[in-house]
mmCIF file of C-alpha atoms in Angstrom:
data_model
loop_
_atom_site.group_PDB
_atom_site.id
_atom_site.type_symbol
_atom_site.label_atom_id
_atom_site.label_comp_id
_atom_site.label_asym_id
_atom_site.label_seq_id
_atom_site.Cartn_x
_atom_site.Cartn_y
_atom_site.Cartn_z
ATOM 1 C CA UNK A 1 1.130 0.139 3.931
ATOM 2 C CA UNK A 2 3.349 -2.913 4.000
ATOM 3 C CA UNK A 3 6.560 -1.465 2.115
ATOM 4 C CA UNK A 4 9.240 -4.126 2.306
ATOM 5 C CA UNK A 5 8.235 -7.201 3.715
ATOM 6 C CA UNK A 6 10.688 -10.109 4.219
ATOM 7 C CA UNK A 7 10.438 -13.633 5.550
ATOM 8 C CA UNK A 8 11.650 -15.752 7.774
ATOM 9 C CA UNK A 9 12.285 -12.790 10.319
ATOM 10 C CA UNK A 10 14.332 -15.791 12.031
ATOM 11 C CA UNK A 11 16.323 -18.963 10.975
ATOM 12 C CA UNK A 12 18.638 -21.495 12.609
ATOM 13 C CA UNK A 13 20.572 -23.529 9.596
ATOM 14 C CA UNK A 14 23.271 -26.310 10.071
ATOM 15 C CA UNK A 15 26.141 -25.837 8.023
ATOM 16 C CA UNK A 16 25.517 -27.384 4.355
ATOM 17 C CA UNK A 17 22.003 -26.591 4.437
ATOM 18 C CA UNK A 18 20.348 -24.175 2.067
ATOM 19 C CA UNK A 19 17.305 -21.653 2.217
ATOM 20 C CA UNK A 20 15.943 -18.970 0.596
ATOM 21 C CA UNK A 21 15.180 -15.554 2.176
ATOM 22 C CA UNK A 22 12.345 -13.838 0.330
ATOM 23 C CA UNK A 23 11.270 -10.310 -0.274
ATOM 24 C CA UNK A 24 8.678 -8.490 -1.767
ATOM 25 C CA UNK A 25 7.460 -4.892 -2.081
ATOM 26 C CA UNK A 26 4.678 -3.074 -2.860
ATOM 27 C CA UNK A 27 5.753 0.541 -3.541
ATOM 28 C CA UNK A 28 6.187 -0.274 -7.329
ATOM 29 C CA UNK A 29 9.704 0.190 -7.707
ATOM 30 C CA UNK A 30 12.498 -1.040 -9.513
ATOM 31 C CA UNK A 31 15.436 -1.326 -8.201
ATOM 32 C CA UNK A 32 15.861 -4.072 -4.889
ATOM 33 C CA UNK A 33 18.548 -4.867 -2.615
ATOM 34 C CA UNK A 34 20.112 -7.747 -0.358
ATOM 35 C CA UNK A 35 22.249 -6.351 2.308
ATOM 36 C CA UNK A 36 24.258 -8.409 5.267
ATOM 37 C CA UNK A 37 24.872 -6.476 8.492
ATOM 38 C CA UNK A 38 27.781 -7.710 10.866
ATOM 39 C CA UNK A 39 29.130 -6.296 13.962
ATOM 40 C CA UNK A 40 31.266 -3.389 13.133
ATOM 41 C CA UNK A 41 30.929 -3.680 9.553
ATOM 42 C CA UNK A 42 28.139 -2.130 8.648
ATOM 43 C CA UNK A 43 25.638 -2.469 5.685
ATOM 44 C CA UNK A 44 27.303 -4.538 2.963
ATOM 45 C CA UNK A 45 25.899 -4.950 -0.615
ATOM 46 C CA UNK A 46 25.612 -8.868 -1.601
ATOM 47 C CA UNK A 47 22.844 -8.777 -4.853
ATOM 48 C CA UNK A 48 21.655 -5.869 -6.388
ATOM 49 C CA UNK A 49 18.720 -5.474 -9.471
ATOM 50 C CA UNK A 50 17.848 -2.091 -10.932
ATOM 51 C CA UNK A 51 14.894 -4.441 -12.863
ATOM 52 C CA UNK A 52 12.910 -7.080 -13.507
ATOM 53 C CA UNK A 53 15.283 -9.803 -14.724
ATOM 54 C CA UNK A 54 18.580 -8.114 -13.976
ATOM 55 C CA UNK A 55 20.697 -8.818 -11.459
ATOM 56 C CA UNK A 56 24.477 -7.393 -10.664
ATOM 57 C CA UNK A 57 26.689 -8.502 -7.778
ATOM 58 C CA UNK A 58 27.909 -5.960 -4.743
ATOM 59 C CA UNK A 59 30.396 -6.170 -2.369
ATOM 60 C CA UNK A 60 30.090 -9.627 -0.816
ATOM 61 C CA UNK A 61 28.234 -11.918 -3.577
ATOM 62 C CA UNK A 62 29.716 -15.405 -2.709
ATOM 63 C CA UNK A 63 28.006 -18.181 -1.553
ATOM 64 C CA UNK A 64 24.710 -16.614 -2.557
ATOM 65 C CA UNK A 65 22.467 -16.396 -5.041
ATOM 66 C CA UNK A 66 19.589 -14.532 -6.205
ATOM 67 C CA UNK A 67 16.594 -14.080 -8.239
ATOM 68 C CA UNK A 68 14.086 -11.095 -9.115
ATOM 69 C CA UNK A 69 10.567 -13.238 -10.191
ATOM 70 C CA UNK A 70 9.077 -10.257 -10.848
ATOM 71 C CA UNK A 71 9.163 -6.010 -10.282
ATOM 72 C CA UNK A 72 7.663 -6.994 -6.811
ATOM 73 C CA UNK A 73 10.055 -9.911 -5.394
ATOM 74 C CA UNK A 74 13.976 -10.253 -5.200
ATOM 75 C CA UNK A 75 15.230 -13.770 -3.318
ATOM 76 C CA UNK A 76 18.004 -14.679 -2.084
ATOM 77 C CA UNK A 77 19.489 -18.361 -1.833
ATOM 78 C CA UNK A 78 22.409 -20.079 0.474
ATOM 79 C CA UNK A 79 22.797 -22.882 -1.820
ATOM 80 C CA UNK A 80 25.278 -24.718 1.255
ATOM 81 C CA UNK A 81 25.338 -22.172 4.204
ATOM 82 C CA UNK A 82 28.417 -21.827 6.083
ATOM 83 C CA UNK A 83 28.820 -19.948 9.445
ATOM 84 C CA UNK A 84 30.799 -16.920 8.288
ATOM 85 C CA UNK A 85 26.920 -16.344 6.489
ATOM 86 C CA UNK A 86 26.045 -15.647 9.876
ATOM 87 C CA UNK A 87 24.500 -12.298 9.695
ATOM 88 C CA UNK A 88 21.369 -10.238 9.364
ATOM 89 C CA UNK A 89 20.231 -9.595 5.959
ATOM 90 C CA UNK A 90 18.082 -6.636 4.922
ATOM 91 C CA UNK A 91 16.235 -6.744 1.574
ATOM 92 C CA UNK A 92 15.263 -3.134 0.548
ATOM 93 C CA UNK A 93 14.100 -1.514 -2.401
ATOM 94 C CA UNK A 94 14.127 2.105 -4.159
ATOM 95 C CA UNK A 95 12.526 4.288 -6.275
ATOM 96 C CA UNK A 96 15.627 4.742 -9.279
ATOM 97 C CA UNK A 97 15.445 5.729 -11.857
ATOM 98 C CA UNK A 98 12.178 6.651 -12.233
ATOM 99 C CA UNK A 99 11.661 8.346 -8.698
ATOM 100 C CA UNK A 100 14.895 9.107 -5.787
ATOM 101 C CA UNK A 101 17.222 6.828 -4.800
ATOM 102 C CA UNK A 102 16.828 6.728 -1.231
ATOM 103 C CA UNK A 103 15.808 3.203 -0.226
ATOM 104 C CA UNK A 104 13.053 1.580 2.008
ATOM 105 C CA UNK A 105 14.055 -1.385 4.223
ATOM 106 C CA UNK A 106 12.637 -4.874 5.119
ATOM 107 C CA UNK A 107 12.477 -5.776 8.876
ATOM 108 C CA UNK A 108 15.095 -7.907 8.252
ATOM 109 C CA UNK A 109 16.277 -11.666 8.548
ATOM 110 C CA UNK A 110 18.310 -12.981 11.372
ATOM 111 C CA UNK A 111 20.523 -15.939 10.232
ATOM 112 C CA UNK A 112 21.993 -18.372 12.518
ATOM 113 C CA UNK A 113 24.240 -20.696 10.999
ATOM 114 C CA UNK A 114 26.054 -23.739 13.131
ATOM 115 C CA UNK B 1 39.185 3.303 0.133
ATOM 116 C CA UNK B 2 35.427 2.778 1.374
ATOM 117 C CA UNK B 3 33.157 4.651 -0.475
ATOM 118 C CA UNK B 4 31.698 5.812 2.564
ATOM 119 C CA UNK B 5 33.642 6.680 5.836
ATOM 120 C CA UNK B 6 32.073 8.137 9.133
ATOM 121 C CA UNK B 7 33.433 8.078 12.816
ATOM 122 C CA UNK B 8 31.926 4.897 14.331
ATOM 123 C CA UNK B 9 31.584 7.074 17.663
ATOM 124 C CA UNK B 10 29.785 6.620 20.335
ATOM 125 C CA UNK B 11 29.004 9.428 20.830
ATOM 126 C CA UNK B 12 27.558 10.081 24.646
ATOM 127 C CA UNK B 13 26.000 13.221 25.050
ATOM 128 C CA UNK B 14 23.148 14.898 27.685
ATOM 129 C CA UNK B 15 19.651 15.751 26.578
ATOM 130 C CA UNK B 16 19.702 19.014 25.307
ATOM 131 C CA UNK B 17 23.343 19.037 24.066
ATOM 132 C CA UNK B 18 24.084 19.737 20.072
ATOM 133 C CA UNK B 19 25.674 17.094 18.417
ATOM 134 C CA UNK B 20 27.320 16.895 14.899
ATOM 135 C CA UNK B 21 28.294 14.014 13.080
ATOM 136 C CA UNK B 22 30.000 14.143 9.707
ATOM 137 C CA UNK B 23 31.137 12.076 6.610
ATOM 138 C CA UNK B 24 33.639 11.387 3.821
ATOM 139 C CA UNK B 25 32.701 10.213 0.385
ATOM 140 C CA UNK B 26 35.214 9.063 -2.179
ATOM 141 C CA UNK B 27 33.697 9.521 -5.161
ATOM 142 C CA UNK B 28 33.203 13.056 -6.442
ATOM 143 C CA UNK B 29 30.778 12.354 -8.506
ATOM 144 C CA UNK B 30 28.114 11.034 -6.542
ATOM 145 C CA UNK B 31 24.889 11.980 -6.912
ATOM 146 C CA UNK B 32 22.689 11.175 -3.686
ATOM 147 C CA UNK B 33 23.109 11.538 0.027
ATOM 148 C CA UNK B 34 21.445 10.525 2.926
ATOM 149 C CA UNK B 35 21.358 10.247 6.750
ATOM 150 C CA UNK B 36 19.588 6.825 7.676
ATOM 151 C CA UNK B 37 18.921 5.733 11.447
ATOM 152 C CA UNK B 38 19.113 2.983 12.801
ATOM 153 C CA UNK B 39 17.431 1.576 15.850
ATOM 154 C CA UNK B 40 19.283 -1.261 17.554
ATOM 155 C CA UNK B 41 17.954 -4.537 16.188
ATOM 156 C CA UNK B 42 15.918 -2.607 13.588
ATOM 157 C CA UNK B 43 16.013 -2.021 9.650
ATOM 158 C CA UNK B 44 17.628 1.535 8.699
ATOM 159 C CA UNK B 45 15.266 4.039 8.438
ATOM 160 C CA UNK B 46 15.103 7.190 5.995
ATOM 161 C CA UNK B 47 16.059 10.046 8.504
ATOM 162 C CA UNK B 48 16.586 12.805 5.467
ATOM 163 C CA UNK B 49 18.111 13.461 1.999
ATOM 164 C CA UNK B 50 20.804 15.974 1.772
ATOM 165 C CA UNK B 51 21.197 18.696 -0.648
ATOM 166 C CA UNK B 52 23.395 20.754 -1.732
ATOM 167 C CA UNK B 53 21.928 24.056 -0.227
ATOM 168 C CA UNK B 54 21.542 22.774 2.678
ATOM 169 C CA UNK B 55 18.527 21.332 4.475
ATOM 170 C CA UNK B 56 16.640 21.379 7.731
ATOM 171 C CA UNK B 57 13.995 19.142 9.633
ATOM 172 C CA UNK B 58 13.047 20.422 12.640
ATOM 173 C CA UNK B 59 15.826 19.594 15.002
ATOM 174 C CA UNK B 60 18.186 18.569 12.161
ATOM 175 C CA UNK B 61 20.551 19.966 9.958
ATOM 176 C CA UNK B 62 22.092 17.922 7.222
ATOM 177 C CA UNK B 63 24.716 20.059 5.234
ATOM 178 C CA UNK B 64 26.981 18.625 1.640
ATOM 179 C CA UNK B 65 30.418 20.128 0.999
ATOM 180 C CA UNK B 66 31.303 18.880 -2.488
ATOM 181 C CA UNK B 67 33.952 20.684 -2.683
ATOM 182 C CA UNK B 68 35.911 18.393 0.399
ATOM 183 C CA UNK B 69 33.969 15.377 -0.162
ATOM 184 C CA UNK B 70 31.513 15.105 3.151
ATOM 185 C CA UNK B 71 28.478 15.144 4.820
ATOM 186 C CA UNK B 72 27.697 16.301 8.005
ATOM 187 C CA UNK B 73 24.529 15.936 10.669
ATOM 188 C CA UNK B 74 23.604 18.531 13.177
ATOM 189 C CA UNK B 75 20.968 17.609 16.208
ATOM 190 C CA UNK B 76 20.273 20.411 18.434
ATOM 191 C CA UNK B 77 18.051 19.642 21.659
ATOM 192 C CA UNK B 78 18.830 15.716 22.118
ATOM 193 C CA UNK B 79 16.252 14.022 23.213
ATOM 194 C CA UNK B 80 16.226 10.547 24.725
ATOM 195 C CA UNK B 81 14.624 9.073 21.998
ATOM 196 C CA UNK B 82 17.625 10.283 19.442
ATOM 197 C CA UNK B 83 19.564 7.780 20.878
ATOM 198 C CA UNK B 84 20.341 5.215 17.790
ATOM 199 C CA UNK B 85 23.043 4.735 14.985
ATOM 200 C CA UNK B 86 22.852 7.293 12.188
ATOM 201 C CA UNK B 87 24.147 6.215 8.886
ATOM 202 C CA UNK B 88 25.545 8.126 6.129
ATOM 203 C CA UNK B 89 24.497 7.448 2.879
ATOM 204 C CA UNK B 90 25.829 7.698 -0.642
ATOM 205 C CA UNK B 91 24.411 6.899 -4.157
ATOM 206 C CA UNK B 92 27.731 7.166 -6.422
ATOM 207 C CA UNK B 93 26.156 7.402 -9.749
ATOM 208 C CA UNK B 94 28.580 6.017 -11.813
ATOM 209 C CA UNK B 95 27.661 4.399 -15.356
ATOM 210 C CA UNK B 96 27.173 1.148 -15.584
ATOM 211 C CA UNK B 97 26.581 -1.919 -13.200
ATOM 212 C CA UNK B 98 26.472 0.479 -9.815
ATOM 213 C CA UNK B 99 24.389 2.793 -11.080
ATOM 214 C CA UNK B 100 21.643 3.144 -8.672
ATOM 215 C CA UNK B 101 23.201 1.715 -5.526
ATOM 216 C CA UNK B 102 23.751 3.239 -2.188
ATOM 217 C CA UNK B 103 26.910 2.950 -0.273
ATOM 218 C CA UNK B 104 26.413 2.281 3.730
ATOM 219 C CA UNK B 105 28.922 4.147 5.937
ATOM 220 C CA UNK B 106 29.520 2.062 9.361
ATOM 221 C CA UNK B 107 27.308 3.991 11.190
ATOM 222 C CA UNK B 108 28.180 6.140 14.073
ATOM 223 C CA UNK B 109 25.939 5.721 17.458
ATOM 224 C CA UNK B 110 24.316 7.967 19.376
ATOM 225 C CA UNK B 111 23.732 7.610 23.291
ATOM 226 C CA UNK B 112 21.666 10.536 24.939
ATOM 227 C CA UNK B 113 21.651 10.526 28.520
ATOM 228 C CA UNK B 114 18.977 12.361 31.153
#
């Protein structure tokens, strides 16, 4: 019963550098998410795709990009990371609209950028 | 306006206390609530849906007024192990590019002390 599974849990980047955070799921659903979490902000959309090969931007898409391969994988790219991309990022995915809304998290991604 | 608003908190309360959190949405035509926790340094975690009659788990009462626009919490019996952020959740169901995403409220934390 893996779920949401995301890698790196962990990353260290120097500014300009770029990476991609990946995420896959295995509960067969369509619609994924990349989230940031900061101190006192809360959960904050960045990328959001209801299916395979659509993609729509939330809240906070600068600086990042992203890419749904398939129904089972959604990335997410710093093309030239900065240190305000400090953050953790949460991939998750949900059942809509087939099945409920409510969504199923990743473990999560802990980005360090100096 | 946030989408989503909730009391950040803490809230510090002894075992066995009743505690009630609650939550503002600003769309009235949302479709989908929910009450995540959050563990700290963890992904959010489904804690229940909320419906419109009213629903109960155990310990918990989750209750939508749509008529004013929030969402409210009730744990009776605190335990220890309660202690965590609880996040209020809200699918707005709009047409269009947002259909399908959830809305994050900041969280509001929870300490429960022997």
């Amino acid at each position: 019963n893996a779920g949401v599974t995301q890698t790196p849990k962990f990353q260290v980047l120097k500014t300009g550098q770029s990476m991609t955070l990946q995420c896959a799921q295995d509960m067969n659903h369509n619609s994924m998410y990349w989230y940031r979490q900061d101190p006192g902000m809360g959960l904050r959309l960045i990328y959001y795709s209801a299916s395979e090969g659509t993609t729509d931007k939330g809240e906070v898409p600068n600086g990042y990009n992203v890419s749904r391969l398939n129904k089972r994988e959604f990335s997410l790219r710093l093309e030239s990371a900065a240190p305000s991309q400090t953050s953790v990022y949460f991939c998750a995915s949900s059942g809509w609209p087939d099945r409920g809304t409510e969504a199923f998290f990743g473990q999560g991604t802990r980005l360090t950028v100096v | 306006r946030k989408e989503v608003e909730q009391d950040p908190g803490p809230f510090n309360v002894p075992e066995g206390a009743t505690v009630a959190f609650n939550c503002t949405y600003s769309n009235s035509a949302s479709q989908s609530f929910f009450w995540y926790r959050q563990d700290c340094r963890k992904e959010p975690k489904l804690l229940m849906s909320v419906y419109s009659s009213g629903n109960e788990d155990g310990r918990f009462t989750a209750q939508l007024n749509r008529a004013s626009q929030y969402i409210s919490l009730l744990i009776r019996d605190s335990k220890l192990s309660d202690s965590a952020t609880y996040l209020c959740v809200v699918n707005p169901g709009y047409r269009g590019s947002t259909l399908g995403r959830l809305y994050f409220g900041r969280g509001t934390q929870l300490t429960v002390w022997p």
